[in-house]
mmCIF file of C-alpha atoms and ligand atoms in Angstrom:
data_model
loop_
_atom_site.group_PDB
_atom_site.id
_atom_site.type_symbol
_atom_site.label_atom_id
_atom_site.label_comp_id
_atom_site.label_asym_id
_atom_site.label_seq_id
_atom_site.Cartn_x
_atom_site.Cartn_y
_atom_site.Cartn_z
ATOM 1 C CA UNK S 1 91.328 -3.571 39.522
ATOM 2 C CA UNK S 2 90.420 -6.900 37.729
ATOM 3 C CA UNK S 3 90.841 -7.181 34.785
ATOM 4 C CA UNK S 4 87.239 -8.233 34.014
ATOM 5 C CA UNK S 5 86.226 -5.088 35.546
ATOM 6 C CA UNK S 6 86.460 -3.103 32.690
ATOM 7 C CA UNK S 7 83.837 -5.423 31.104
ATOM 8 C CA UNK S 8 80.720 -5.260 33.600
ATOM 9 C CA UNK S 9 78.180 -2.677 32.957
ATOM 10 C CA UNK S 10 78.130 -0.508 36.140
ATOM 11 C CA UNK S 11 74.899 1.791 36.806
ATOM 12 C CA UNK S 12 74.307 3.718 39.889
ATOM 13 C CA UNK S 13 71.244 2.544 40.506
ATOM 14 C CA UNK S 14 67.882 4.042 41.426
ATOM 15 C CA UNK S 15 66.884 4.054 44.800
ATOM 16 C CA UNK S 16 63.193 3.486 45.947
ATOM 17 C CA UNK S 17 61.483 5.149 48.521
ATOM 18 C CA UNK S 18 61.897 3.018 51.759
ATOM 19 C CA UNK S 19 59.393 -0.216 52.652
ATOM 20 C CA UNK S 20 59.599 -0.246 56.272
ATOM 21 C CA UNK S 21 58.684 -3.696 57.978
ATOM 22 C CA UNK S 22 57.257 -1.699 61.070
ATOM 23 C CA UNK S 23 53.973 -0.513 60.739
ATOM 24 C CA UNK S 24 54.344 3.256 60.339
ATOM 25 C CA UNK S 25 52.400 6.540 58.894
ATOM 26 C CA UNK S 26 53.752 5.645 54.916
ATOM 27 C CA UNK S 27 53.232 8.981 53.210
ATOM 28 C CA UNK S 28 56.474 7.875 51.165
ATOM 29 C CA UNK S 29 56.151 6.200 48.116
ATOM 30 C CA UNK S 30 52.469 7.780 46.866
ATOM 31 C CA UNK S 31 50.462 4.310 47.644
ATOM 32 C CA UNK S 32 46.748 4.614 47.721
ATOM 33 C CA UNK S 33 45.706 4.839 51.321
ATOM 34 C CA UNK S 34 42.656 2.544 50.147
ATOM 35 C CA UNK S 35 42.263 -0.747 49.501
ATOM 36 C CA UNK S 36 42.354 -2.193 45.925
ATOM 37 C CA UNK S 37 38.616 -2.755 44.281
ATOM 38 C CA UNK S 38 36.580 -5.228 46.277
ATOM 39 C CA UNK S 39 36.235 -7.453 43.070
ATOM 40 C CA UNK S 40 39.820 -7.828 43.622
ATOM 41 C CA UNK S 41 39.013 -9.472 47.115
ATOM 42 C CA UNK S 42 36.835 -11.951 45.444
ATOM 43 C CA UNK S 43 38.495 -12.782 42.639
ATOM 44 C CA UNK S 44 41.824 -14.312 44.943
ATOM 45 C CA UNK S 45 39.153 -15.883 47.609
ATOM 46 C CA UNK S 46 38.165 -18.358 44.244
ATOM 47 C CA UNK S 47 41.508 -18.471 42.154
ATOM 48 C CA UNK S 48 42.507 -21.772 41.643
ATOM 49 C CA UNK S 49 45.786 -22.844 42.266
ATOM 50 C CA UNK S 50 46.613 -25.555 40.080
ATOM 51 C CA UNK S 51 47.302 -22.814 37.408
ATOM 52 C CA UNK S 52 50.108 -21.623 38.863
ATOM 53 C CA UNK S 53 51.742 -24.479 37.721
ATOM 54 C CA UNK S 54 50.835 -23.205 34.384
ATOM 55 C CA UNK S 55 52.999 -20.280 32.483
ATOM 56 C CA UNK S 56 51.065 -16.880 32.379
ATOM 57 C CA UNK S 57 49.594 -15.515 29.166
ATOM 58 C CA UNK S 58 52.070 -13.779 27.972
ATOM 59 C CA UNK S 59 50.484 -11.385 25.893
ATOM 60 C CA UNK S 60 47.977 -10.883 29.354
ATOM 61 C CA UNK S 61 45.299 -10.844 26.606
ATOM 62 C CA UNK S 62 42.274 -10.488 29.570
ATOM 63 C CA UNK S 63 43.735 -7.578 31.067
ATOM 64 C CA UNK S 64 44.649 -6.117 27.649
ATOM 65 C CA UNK S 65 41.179 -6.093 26.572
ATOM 66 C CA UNK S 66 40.039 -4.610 29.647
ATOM 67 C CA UNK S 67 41.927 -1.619 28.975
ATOM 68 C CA UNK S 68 40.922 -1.594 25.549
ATOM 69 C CA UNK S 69 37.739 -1.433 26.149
ATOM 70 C CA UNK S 70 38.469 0.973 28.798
ATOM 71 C CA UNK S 71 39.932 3.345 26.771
ATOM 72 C CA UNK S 72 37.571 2.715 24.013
ATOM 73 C CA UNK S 73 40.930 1.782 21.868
ATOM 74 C CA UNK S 74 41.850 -1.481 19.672
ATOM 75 C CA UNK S 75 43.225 -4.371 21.741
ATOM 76 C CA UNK S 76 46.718 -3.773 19.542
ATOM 77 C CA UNK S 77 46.845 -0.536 21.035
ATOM 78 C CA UNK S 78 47.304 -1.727 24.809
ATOM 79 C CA UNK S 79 50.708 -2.978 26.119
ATOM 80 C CA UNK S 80 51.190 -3.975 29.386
ATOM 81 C CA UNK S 81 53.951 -4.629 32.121
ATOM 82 C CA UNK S 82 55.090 -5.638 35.452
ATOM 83 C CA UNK S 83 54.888 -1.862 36.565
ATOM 84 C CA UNK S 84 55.127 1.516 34.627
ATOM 85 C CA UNK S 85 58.747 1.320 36.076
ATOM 86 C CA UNK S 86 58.800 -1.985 33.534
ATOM 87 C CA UNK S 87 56.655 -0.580 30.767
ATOM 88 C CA UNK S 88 58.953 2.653 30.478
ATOM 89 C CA UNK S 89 62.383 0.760 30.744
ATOM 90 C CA UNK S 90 60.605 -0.998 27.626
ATOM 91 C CA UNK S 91 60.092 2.284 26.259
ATOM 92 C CA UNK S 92 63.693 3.650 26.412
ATOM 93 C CA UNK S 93 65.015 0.070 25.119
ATOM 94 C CA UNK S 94 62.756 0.403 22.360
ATOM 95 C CA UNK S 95 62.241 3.960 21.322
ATOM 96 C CA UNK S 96 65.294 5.570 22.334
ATOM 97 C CA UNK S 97 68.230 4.779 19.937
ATOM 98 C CA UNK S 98 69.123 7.012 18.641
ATOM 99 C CA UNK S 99 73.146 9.820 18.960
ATOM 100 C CA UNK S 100 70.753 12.344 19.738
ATOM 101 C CA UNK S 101 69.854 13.337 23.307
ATOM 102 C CA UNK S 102 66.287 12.167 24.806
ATOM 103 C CA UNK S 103 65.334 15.328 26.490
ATOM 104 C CA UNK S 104 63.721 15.189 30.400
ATOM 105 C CA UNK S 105 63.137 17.630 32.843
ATOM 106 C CA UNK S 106 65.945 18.218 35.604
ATOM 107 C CA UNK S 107 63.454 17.499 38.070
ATOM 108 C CA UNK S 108 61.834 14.359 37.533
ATOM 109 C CA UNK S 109 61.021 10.938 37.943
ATOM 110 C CA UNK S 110 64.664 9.440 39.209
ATOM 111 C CA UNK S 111 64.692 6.785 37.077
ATOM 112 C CA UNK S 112 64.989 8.473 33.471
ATOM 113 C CA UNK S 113 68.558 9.331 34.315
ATOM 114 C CA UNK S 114 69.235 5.624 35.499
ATOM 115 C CA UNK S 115 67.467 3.577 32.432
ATOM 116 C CA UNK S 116 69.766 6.341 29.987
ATOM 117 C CA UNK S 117 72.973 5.521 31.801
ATOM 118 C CA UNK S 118 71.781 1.786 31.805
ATOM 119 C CA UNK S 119 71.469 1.309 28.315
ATOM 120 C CA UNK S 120 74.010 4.066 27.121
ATOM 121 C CA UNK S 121 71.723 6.670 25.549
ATOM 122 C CA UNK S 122 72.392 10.271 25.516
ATOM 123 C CA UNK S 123 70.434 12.296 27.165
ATOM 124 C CA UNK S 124 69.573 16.382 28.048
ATOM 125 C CA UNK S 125 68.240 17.987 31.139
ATOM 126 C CA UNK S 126 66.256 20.823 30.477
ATOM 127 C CA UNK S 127 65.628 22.882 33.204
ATOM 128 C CA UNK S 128 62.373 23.496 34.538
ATOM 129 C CA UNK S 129 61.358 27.568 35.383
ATOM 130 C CA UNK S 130 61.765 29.547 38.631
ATOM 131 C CA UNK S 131 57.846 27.944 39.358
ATOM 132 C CA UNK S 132 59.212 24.444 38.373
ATOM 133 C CA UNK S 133 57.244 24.791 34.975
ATOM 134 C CA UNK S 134 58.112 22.747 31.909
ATOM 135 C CA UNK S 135 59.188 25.367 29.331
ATOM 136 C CA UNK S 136 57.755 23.781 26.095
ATOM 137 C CA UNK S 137 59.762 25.894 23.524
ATOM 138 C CA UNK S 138 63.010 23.654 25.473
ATOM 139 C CA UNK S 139 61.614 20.362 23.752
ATOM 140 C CA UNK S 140 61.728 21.926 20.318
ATOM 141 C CA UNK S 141 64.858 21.359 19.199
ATOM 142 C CA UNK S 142 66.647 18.210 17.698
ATOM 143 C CA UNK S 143 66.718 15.363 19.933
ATOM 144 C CA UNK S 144 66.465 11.442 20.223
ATOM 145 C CA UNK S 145 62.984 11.795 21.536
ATOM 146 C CA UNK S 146 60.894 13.378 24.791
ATOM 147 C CA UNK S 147 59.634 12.038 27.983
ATOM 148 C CA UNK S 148 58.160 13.536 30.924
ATOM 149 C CA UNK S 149 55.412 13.015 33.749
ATOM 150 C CA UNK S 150 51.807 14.593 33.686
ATOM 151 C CA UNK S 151 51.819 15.442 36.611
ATOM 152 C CA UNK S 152 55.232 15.765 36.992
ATOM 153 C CA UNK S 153 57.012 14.410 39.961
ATOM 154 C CA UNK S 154 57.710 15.465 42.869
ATOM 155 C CA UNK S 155 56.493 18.392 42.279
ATOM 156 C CA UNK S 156 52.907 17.231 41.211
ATOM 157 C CA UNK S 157 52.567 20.284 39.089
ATOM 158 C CA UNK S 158 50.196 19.581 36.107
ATOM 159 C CA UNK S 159 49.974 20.683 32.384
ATOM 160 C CA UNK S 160 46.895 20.915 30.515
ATOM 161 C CA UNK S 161 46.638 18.998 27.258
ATOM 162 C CA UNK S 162 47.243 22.330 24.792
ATOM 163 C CA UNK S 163 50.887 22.192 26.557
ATOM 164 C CA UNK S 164 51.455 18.702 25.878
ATOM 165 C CA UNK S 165 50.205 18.748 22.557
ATOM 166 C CA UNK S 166 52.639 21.553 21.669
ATOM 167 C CA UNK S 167 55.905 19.676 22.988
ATOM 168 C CA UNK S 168 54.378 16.272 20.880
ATOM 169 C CA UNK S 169 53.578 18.398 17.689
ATOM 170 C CA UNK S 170 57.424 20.253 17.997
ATOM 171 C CA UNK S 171 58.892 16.615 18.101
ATOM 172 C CA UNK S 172 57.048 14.607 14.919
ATOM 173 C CA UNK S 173 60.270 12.581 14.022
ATOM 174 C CA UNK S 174 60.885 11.606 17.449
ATOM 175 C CA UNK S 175 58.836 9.706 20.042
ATOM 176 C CA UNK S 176 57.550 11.155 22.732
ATOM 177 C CA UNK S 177 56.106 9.194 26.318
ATOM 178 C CA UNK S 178 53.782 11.024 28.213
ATOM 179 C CA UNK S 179 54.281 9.269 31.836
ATOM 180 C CA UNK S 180 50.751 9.494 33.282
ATOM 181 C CA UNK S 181 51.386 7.721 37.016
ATOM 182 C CA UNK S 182 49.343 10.611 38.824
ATOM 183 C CA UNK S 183 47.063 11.826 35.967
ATOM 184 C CA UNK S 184 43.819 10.562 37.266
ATOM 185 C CA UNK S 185 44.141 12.934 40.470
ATOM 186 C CA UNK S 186 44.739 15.258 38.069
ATOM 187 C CA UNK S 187 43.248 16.255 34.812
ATOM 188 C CA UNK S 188 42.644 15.187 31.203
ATOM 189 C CA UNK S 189 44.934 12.133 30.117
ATOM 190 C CA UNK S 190 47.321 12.473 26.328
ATOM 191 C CA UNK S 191 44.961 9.198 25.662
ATOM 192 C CA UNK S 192 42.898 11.425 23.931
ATOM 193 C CA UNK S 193 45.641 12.208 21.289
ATOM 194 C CA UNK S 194 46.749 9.111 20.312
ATOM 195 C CA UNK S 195 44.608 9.215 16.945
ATOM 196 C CA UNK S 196 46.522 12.667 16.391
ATOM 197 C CA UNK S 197 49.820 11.922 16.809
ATOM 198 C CA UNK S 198 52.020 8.664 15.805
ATOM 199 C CA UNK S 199 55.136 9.727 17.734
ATOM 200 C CA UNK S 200 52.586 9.502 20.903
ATOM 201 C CA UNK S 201 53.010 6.754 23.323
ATOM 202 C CA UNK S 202 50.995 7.215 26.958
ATOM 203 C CA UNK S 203 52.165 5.087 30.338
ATOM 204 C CA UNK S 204 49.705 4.582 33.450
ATOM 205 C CA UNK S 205 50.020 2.234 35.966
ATOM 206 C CA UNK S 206 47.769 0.543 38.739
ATOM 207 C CA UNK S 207 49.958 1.543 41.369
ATOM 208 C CA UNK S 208 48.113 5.079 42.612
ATOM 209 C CA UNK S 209 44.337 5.795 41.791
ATOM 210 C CA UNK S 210 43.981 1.700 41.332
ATOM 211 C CA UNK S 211 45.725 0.806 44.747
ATOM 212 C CA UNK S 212 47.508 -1.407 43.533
ATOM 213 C CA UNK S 213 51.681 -1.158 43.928
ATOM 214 C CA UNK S 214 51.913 -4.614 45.311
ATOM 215 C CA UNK S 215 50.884 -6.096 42.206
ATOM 216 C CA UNK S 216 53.333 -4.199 39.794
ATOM 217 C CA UNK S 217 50.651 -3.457 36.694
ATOM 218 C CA UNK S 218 51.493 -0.726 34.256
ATOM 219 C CA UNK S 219 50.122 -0.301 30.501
ATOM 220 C CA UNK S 220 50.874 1.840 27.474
ATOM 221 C CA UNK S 221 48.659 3.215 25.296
ATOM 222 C CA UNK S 222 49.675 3.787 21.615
ATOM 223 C CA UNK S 223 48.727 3.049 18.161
ATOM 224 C CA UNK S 224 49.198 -0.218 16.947
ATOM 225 C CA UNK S 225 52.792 0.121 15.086
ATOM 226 C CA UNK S 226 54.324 1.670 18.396
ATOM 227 C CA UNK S 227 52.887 -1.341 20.216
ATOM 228 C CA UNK S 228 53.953 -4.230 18.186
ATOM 229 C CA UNK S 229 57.855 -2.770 18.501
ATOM 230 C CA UNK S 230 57.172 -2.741 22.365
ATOM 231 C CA UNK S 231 56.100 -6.111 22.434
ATOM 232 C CA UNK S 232 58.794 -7.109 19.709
ATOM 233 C CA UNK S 233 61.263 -5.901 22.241
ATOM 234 C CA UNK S 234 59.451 -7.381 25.449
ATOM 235 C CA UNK S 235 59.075 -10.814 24.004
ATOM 236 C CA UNK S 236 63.412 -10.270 23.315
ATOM 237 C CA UNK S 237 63.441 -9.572 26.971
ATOM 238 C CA UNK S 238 61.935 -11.838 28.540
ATOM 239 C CA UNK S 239 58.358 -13.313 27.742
ATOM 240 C CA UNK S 240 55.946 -13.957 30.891
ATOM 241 C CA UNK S 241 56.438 -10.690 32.857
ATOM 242 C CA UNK S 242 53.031 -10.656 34.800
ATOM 243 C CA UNK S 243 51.956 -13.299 36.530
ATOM 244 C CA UNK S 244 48.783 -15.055 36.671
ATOM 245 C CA UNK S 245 47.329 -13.635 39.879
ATOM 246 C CA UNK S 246 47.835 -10.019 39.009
ATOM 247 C CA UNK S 247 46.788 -10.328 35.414
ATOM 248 C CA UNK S 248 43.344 -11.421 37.195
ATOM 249 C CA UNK S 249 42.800 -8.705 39.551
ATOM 250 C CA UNK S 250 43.943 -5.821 37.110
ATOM 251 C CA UNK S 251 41.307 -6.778 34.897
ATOM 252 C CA UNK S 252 38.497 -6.563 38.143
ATOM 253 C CA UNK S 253 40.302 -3.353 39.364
ATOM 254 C CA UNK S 254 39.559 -1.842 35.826
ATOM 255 C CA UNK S 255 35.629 -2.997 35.496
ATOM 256 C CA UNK S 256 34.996 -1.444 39.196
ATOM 257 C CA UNK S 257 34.702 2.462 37.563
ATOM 258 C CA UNK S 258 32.554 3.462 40.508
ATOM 259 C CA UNK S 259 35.314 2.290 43.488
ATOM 260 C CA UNK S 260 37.909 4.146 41.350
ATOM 261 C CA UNK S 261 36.441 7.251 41.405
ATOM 262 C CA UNK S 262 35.208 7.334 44.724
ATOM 263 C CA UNK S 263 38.809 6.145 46.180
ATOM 264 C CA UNK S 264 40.354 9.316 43.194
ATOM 265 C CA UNK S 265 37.765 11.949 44.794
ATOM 266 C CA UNK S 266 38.512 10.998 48.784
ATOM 267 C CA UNK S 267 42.322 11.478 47.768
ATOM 268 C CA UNK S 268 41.722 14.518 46.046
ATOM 269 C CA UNK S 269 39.602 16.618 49.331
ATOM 270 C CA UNK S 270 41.733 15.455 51.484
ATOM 271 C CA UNK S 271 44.631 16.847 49.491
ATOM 272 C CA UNK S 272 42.866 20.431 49.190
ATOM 273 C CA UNK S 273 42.633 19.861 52.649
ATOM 274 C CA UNK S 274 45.839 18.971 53.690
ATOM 275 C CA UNK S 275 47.561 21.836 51.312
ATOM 276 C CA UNK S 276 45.204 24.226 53.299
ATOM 277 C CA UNK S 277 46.596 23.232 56.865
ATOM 278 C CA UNK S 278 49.976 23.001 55.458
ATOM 279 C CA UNK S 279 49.765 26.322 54.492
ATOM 280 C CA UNK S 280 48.026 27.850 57.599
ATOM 281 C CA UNK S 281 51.460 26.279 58.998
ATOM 282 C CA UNK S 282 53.124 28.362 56.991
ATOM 283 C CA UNK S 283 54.392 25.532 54.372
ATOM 284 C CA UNK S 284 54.986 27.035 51.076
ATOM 285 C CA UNK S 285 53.092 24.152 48.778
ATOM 286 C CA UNK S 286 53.318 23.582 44.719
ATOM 287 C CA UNK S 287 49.804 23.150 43.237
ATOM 288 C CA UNK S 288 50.226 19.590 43.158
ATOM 289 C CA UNK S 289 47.620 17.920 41.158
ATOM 290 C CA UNK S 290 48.507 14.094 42.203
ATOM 291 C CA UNK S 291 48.121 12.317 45.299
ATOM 292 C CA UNK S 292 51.256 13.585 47.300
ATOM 293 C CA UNK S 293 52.234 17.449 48.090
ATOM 294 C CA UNK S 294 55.750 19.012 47.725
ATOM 295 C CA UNK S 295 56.007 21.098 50.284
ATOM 296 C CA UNK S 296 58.822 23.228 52.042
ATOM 297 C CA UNK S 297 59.010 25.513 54.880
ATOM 298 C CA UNK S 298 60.709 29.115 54.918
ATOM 299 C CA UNK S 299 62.244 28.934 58.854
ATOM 300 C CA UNK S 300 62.529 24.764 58.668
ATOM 301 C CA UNK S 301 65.124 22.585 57.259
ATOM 302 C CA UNK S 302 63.812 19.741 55.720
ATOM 303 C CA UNK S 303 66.128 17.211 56.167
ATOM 304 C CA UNK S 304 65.271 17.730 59.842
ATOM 305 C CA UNK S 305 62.316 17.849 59.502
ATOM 306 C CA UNK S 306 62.387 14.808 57.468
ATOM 307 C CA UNK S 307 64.372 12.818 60.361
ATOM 308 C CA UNK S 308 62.078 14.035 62.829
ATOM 309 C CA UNK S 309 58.935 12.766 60.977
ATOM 310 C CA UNK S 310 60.851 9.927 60.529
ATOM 311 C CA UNK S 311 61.950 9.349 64.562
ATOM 312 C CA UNK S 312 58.421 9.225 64.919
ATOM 313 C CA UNK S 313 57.126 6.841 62.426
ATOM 314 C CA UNK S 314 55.762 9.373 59.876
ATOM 315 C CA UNK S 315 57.859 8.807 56.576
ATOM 316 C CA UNK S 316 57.781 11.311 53.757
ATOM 317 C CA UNK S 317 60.266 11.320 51.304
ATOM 318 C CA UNK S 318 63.303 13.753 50.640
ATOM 319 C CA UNK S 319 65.799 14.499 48.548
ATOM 320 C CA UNK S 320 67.805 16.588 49.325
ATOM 321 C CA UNK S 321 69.478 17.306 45.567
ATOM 322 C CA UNK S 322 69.900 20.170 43.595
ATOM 323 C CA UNK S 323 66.943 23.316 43.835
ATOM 324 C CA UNK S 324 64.483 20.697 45.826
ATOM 325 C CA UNK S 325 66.856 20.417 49.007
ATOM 326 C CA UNK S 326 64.202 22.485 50.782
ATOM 327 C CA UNK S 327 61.181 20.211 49.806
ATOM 328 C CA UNK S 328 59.489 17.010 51.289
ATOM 329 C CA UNK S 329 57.401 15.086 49.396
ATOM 330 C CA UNK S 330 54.332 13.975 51.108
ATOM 331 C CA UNK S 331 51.535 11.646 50.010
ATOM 332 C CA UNK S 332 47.561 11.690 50.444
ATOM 333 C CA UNK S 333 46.761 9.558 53.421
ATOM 334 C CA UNK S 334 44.159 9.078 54.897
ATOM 335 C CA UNK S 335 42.515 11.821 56.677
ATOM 336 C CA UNK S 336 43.523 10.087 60.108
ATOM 337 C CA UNK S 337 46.856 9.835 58.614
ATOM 338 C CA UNK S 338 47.226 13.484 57.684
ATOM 339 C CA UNK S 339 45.573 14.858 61.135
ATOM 340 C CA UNK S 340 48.646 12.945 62.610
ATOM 341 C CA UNK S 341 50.784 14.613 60.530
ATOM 342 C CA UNK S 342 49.886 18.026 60.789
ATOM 343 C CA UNK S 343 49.330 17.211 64.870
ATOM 344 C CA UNK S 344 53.392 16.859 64.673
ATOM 345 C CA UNK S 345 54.084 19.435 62.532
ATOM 346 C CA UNK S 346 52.071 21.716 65.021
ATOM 347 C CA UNK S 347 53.987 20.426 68.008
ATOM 348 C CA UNK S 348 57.533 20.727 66.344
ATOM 349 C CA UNK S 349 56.909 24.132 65.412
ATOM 350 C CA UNK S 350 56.049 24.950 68.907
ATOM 351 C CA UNK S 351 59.827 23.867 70.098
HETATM 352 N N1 PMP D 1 56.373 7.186 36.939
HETATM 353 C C1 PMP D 1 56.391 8.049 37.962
HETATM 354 C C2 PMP D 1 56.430 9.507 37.668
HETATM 355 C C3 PMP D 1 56.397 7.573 39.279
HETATM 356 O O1 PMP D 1 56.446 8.428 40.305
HETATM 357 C C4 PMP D 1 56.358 6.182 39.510
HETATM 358 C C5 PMP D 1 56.312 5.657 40.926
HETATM 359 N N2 PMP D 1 57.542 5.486 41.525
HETATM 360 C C6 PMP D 1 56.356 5.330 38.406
HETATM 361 C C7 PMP D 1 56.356 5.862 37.128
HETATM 362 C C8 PMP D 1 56.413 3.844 38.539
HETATM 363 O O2 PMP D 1 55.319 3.297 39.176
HETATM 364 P P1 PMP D 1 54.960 1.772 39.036
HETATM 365 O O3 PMP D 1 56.153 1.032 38.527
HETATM 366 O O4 PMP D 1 54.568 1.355 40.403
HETATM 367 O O5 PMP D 1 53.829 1.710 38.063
#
């Protein structure tokens, strides 16, 4: 070995779901079926490039105050990033520092594991229950703070806000991150206690409900103290992290309310849907509550099944670690998309 070996910081890094370059059935990385708001449209038919030549606000002011008013919530309560993948490696960097473990469910979001070994902080699996439940009394005791997804993922299971609130109240000296990626398929959103708690910081991104992955948007929601570290820490970093053109359609994608729902309600039937058929197939399903289903099936292995979706260009995602070797993970298409999913399924099972 070199001897400058010793001196690089090695990570094993997390790996995304695939982007294939063929057009296939993508029911792999939870994308919105739909297309973004049609304000969106408009806005880059008339954006003027000349600005590009131009720096982007850092501070994405526009989009910031969008949200705010979204949310109903100051504009120094709203930071934003290149991506909730961005927003919450901000969130470890800043919140996180502490000898203390961070607590996080075993199974979770991938990446939790990778930004803790990345910047050296301790951390503590706690295991969810036989249903894949988060077991609140876990996140009582003394830790470097708390972070989990609601819904979690993959298994898309939901808590309601009295479970939440229990884990945040448990944990006042620490902070704790609510990830919120799939929350508006599913429920009430931790926005609503951000007045209650100061330890409280909640992450959402454009990326599902707002169909927008491409243009890597996230946002926190916190009060204003939280917020100024995160930026104090994000302008250390590195200080234009969104550029100009998505900066302009996030604020359009968040004035369209009426789009957003409709797109959120067509995801959400044909999930009931789809959970129905899978079942009739005899798929055991979680009672996912975002806008993918984790699914397994008693006489089918799922890697198999996995490469056989896969041989004919229907990608779902799997795993294939620890309790969840059995599952697939399968997003909300559209309908057409689904039928030709469950037309396979119906045919393999027939072999
Ligand atoms: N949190 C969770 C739980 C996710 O599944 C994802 C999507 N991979 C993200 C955050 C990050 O999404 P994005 O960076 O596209 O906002």
């Amino acid at each position: 070995m070199r001897n400058f070996e010793k001196n690089i910081r090695k990570v094993e890094p997390y790996v995304p779901g695939e982007q294939p370059q063929k057009k296939v059935i993508k029911l792999n990385t939870n994308e919105n079926p739909y297309p973004p708001a049609p304000k969106v449209a408009e806005i880059l038919e008339t954006m003027d490039i000349d600005n590009f030549r131009l720096y982007p606000d850092p501070a994405a002011a526009e989009l910031v105050k969008a949200l705010a008013d979204y949310y109903q919530v100051g504009e120094d309560q709203v930071f934003t990033g290149v991506g909730s993948d961005d927003v919450l490696a901000m969130c470890f960097l800043t919140f996180f520092n502490s000898e203390k473990p961070v607590y996080f469910p075993d199974i979770t979001y991938s990446f939790y594991k990778v930004w803790a070994e990345l910047y050296k902080i301790p951390y503590k699996l706690q295991t969810l229950n036989e249903e894949f439940r988060i077991v609140p009394s876990d996140y009582y005791g003394e830790n470097g703070g708390v972070i989990f997804p609601n819904p979690n993922a993959p298994t898309g299971l939901y808590e309601e806000l009295d479970v939440i609130e229990d884990i945040i109240f448990h944990n006042r000296d620490v902070i704790v991150i609510i990830d919120e990626a799939y929350v508006d398929f599913a429920g009430r959103s931790a926005v609503e206690l951000i007045d209650k708690y100061d330890n409280l910081i909640v992450v959402q991104t454009f990326s599902k409900a707002r169909s927008m992955a491409g243009m890597r948007i996230g946002y926190a929601i916190s009060n204003p103290l939280l917020i100024k570290y995160l930026n104090d820490v994000k302008y250390s970093f590195n200080s234009y992290t969104m550029n100009r053109v998505s900066q302009l359609c996030g604020v359009s994608a968040v004035q369209d309310q009426e789009y957003f729902e409709a797109c959120v309600h067509k995801i959400i039937d044909t999930r009931e849907w789809v959970k129905k058929k899978l079942t009739d197939l005899g798929f055991s399903c979680l009672d996912s509550m975002s806008n993918f289903i984790f699914a397994m099936h008693p006489e089918y292995d799922a890697k198999e099944l996995f490469a056989a979706l896969k041989e004919h260009d229907i990608y779902v995602r799997y795993w294939g670690s620890e309790r969840i070797e059995q599952y697939l993970r399968i997003t909300i298409g559209t309908r057409e998309e689904m039928e030709v999913l469950l037309a396979f399924l119906k045919e393999y099972m027939k072999k």
